Coordinates of N, CA, C and O in Angstrom, one line a residue:
X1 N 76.9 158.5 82.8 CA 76.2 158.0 81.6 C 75.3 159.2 81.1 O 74.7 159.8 81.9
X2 N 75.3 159.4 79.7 CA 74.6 160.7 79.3 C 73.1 159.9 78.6 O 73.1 159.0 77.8
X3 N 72.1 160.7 79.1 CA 70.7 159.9 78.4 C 70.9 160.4 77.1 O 71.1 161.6 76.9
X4 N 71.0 159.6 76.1 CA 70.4 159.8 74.3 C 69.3 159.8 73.9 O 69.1 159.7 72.7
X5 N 68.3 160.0 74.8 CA 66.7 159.3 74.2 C 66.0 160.6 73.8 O 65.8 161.6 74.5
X6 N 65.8 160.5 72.4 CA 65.7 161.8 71.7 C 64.2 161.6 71.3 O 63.8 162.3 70.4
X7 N 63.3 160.7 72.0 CA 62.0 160.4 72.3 C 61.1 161.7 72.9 O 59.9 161.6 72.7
X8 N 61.5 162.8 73.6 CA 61.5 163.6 74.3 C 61.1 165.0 73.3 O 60.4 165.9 73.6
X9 N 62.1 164.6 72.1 CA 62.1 165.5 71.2 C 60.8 166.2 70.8 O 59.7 165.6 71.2
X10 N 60.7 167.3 70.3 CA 59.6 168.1 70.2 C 58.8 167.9 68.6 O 59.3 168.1 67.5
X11 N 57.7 167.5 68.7 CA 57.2 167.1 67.2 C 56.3 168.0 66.6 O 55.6 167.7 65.7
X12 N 56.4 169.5 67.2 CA 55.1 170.4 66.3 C 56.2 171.4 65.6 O 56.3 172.6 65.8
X13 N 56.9 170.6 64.7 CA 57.5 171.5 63.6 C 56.4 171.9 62.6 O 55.6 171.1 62.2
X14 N 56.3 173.6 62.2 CA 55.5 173.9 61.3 C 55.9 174.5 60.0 O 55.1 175.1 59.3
X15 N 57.3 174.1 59.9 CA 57.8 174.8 59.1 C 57.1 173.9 57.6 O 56.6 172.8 57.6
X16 N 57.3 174.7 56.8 CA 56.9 174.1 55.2 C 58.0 173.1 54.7 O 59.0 173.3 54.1
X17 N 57.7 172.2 55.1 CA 58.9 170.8 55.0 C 57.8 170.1 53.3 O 56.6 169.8 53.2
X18 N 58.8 170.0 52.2 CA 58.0 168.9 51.4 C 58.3 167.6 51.9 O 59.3 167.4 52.6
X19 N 57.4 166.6 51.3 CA 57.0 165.2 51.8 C 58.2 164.6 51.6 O 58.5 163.8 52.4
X20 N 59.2 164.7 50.4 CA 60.4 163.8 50.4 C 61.4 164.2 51.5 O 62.0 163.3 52.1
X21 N 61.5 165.8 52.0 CA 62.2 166.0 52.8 C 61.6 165.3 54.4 O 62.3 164.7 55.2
X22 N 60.4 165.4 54.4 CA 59.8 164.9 55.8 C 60.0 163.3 55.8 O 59.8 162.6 56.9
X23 N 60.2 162.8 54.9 CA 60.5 161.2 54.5 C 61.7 161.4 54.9 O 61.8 160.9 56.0
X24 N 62.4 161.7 54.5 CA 63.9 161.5 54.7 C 64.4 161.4 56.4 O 64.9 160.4 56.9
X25 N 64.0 162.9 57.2 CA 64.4 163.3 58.4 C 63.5 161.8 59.5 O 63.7 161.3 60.6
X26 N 62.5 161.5 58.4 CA 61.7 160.0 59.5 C 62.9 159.1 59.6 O 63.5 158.6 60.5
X27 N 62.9 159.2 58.2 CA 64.3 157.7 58.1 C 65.5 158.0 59.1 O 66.0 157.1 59.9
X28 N 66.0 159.4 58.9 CA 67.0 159.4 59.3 C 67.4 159.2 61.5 O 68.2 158.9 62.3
X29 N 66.2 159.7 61.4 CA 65.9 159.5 63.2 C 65.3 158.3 63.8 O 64.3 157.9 63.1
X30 N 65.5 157.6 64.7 CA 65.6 156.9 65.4 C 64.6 156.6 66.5 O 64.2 157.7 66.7
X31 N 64.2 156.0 67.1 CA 63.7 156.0 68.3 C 64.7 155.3 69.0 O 65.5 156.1 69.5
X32 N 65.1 154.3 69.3 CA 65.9 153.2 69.7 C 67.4 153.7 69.7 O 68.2 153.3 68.8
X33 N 67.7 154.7 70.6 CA 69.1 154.6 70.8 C 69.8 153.3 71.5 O 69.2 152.6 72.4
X34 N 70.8 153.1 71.0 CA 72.0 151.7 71.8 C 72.4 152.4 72.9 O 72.5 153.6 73.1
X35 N 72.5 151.5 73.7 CA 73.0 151.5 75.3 C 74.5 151.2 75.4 O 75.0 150.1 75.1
X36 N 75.1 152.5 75.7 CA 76.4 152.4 76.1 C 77.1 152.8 77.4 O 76.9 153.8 78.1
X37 N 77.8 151.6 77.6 CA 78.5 152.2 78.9 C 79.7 153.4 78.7 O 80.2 154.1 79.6
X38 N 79.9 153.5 77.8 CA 81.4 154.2 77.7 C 81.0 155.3 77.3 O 79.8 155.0 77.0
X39 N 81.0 156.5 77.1 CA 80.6 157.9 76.0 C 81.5 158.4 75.7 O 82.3 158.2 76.5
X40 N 81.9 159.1 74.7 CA 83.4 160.1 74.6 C 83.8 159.3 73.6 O 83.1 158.5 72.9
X41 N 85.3 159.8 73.6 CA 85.9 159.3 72.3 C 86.3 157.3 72.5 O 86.5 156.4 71.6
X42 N 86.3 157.1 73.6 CA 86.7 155.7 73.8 C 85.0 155.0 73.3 O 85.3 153.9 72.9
X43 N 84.2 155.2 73.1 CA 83.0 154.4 72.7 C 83.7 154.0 71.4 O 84.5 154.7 70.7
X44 N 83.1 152.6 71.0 CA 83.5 151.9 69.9 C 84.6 151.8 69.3 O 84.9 151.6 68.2
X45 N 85.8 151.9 70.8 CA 87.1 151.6 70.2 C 87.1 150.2 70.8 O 86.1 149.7 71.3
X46 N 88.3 149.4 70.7 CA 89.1 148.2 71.1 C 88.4 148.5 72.4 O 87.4 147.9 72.6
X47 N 88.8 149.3 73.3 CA 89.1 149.3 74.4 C 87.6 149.4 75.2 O 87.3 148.8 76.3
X48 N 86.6 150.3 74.5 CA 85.9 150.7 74.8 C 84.4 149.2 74.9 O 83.7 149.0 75.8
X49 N 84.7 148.7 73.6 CA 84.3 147.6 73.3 C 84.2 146.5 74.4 O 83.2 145.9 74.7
X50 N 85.4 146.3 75.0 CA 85.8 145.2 76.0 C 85.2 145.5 77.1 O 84.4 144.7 77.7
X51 N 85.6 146.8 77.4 CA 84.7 147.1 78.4 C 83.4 147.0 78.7 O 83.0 146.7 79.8
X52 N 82.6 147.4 77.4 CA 81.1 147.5 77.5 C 81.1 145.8 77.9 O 80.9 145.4 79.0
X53 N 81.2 145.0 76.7 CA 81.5 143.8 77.0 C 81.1 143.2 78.5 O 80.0 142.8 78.9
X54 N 82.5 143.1 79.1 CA 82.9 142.6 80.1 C 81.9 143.1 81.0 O 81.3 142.1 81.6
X55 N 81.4 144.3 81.4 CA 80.5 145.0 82.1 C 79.4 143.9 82.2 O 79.2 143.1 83.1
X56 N 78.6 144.2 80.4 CA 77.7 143.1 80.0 C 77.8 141.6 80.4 O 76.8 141.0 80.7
X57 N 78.9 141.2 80.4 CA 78.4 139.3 80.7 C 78.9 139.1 82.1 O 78.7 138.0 82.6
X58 N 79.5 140.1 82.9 CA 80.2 139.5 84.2 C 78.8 140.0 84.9 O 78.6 139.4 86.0
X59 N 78.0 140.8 84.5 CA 76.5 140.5 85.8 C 75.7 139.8 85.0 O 74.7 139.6 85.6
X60 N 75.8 139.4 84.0 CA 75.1 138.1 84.0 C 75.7 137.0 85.1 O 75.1 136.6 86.1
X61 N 77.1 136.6 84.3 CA 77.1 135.9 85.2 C 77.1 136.1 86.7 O 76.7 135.1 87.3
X62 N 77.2 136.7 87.1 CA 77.2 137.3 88.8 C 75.7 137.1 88.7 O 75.5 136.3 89.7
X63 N 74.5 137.4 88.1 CA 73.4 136.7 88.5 C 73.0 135.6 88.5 O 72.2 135.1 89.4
X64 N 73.5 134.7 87.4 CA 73.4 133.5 87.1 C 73.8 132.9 88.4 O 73.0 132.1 88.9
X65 N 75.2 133.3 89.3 CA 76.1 132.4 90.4 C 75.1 132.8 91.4 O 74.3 131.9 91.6
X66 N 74.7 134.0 92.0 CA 73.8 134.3 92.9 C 72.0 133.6 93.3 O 71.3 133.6 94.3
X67 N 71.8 133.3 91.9 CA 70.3 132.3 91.7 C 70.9 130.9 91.7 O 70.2 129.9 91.7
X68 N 71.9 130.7 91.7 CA 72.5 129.3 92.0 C 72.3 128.9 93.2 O 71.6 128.0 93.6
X69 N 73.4 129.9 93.9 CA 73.4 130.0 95.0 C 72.6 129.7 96.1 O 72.7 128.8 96.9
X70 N 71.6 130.7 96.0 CA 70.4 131.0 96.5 C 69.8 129.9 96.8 O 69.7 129.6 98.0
X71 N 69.5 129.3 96.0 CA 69.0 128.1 95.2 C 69.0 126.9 96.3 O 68.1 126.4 97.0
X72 N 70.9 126.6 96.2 CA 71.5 125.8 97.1 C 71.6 125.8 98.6 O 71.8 125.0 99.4
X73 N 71.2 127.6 98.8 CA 71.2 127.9 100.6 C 69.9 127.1 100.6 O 69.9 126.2 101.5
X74 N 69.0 127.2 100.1 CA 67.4 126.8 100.1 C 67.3 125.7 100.3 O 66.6 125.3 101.2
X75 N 68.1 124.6 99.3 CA 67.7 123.3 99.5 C 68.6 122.7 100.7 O 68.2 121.6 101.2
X76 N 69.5 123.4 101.0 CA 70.3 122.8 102.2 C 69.3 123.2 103.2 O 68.6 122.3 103.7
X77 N 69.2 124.3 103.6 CA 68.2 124.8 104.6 C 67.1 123.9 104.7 O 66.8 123.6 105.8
X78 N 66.0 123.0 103.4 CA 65.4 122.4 103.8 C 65.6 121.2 104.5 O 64.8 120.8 105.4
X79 N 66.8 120.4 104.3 CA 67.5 119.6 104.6 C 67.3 119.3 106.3 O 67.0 118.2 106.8
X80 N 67.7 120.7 106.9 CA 67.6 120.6 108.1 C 66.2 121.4 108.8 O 65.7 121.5 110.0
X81 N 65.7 121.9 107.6 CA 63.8 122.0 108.2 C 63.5 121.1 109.1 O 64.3 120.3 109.6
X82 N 61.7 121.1 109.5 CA 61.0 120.5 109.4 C 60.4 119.9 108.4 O 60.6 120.7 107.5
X83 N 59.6 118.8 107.9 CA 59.2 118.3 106.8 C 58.2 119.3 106.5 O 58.2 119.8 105.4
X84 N 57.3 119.5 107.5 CA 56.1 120.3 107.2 C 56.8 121.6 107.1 O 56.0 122.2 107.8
X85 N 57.7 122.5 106.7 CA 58.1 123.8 106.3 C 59.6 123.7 105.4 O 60.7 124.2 105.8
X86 N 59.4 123.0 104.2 CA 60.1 123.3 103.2 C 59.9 125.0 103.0 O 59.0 125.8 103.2
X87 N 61.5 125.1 102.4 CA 61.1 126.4 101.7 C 61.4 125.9 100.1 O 62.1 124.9 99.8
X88 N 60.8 126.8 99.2 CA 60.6 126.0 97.2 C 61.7 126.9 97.2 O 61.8 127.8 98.0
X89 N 62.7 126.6 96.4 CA 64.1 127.2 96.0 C 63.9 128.0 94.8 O 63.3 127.4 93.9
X90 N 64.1 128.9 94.7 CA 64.1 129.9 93.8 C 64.0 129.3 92.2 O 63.1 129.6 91.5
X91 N 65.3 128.3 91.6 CA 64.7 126.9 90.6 C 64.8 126.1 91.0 O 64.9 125.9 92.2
X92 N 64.8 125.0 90.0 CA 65.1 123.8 90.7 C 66.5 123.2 89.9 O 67.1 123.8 89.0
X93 N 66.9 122.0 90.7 CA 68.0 121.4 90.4 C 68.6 121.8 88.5 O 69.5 122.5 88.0
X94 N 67.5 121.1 87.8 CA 68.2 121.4 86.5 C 68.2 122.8 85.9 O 69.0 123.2 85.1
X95 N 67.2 123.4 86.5 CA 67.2 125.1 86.1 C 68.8 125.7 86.3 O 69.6 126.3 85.6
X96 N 68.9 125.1 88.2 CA 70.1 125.7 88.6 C 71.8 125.5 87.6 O 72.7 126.3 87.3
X97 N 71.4 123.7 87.3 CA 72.8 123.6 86.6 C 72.6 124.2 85.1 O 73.6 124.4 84.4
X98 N 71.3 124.4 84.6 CA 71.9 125.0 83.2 C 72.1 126.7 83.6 O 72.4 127.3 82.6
X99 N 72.0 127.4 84.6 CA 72.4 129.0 85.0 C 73.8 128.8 85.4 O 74.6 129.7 85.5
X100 N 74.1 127.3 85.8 CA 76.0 127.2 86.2 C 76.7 126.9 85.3 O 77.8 127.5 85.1
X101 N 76.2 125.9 84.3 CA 76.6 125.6 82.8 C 76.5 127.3 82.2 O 77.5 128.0 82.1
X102 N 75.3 127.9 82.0 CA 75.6 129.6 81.6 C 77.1 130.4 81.9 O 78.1 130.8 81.4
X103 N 76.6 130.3 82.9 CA 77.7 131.2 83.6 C 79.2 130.7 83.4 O 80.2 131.4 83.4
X104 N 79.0 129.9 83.3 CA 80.6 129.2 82.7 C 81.3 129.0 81.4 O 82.5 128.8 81.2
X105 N 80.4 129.0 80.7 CA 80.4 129.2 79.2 C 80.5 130.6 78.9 O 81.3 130.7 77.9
X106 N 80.0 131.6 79.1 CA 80.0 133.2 79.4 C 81.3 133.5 79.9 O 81.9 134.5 79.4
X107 N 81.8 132.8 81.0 CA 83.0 133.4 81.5 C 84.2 132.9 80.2 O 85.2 133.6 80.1
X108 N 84.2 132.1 79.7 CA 84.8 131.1 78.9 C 84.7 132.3 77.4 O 85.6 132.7 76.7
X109 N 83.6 132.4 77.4 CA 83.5 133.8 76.0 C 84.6 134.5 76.6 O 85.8 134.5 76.4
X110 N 83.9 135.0 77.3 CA 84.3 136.8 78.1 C 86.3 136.4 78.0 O 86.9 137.2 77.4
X111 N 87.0 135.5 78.6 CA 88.3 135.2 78.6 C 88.8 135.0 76.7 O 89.7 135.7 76.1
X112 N 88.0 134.0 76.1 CA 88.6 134.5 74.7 C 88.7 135.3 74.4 O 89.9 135.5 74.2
X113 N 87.5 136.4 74.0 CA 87.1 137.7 73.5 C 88.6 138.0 74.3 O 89.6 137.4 73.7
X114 N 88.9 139.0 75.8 CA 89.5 139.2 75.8 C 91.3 138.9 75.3 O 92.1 139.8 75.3
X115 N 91.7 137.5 74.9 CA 92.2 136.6 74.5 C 93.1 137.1 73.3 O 94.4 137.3 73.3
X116 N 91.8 137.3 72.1 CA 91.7 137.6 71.2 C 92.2 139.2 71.1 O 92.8 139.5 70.1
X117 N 91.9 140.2 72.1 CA 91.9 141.4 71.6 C 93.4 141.8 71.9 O 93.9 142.8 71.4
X118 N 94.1 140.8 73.0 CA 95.5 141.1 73.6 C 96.4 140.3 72.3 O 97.6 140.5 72.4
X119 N 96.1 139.6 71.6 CA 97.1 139.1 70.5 C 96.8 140.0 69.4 O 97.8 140.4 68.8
X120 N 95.7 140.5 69.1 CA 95.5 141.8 68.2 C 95.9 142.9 68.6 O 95.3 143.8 68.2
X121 N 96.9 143.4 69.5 CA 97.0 144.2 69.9 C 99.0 144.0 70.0 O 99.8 144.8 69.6
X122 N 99.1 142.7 70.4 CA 100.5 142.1 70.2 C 101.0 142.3 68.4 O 102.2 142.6 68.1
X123 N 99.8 142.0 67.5 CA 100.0 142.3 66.1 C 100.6 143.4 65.7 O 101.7 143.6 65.1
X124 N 99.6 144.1 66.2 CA 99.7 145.5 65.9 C 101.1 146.3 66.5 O 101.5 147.4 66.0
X125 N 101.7 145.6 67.6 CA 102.7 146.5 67.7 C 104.0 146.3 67.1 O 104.9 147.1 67.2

């Protein structure tokens, strides 16, 4: 992954810049570069896309399943506690089912999306 953060950049230009031109080069630069997984020529293709994509929602959900999880080792584990040493579960019951509702609805995108890009791809040939 190549850093883009042009934040770094050097700001004691002294050259004789007029104000429309120093207007312009403000506009034209950025602070906020986008975050990409891919670099090279595959960024912002079909392919490249998917991938960033998929990257993006499969650790969501992989965090979403893992705070679930967790969740459920915890409350089972209290189960067989003592009363006096509960352990508090990371959420609670409805926190956990709307992170399993997430994650399942995400996985459900993530299969369209890809869905959609293999019939566009069937088009095209």
């Amino acid at each position: 992954m190549i850093d883009n953060d042009s934040s770094s950049a050097s700001t004691n230009d002294t050259s004789s810049d007029t104000s429309a031109d120093t207007s312009t080069r403000a506009a034209d630069s950025t602070i906020h570069q986008d975050f990409h997984w891919v670099d090279g020529e595959l960024q912002g293709s079909l392919y490249g896309n998917l991938l960033e994509t998929t990257l993006d929602v499969s650790a969501g959900i992989h965090a979403c399943l893992q705070i679930v999880y967790a969740s459920a080792l915890e409350r089972a584990a209290n189960e067989d506690a003592d009363a006096d040493t509960p352990a508090t579960p990371v959420v609670g019951v409805v926190q956990a089912d709307q992170l399993m509702r997430m994650a399942i609805a995400s996985a459900g995108l993530l299969r369209d999306e890809a869905r959609r890009q293999v019939e566009d791809l069937a088009e095209a040939a």
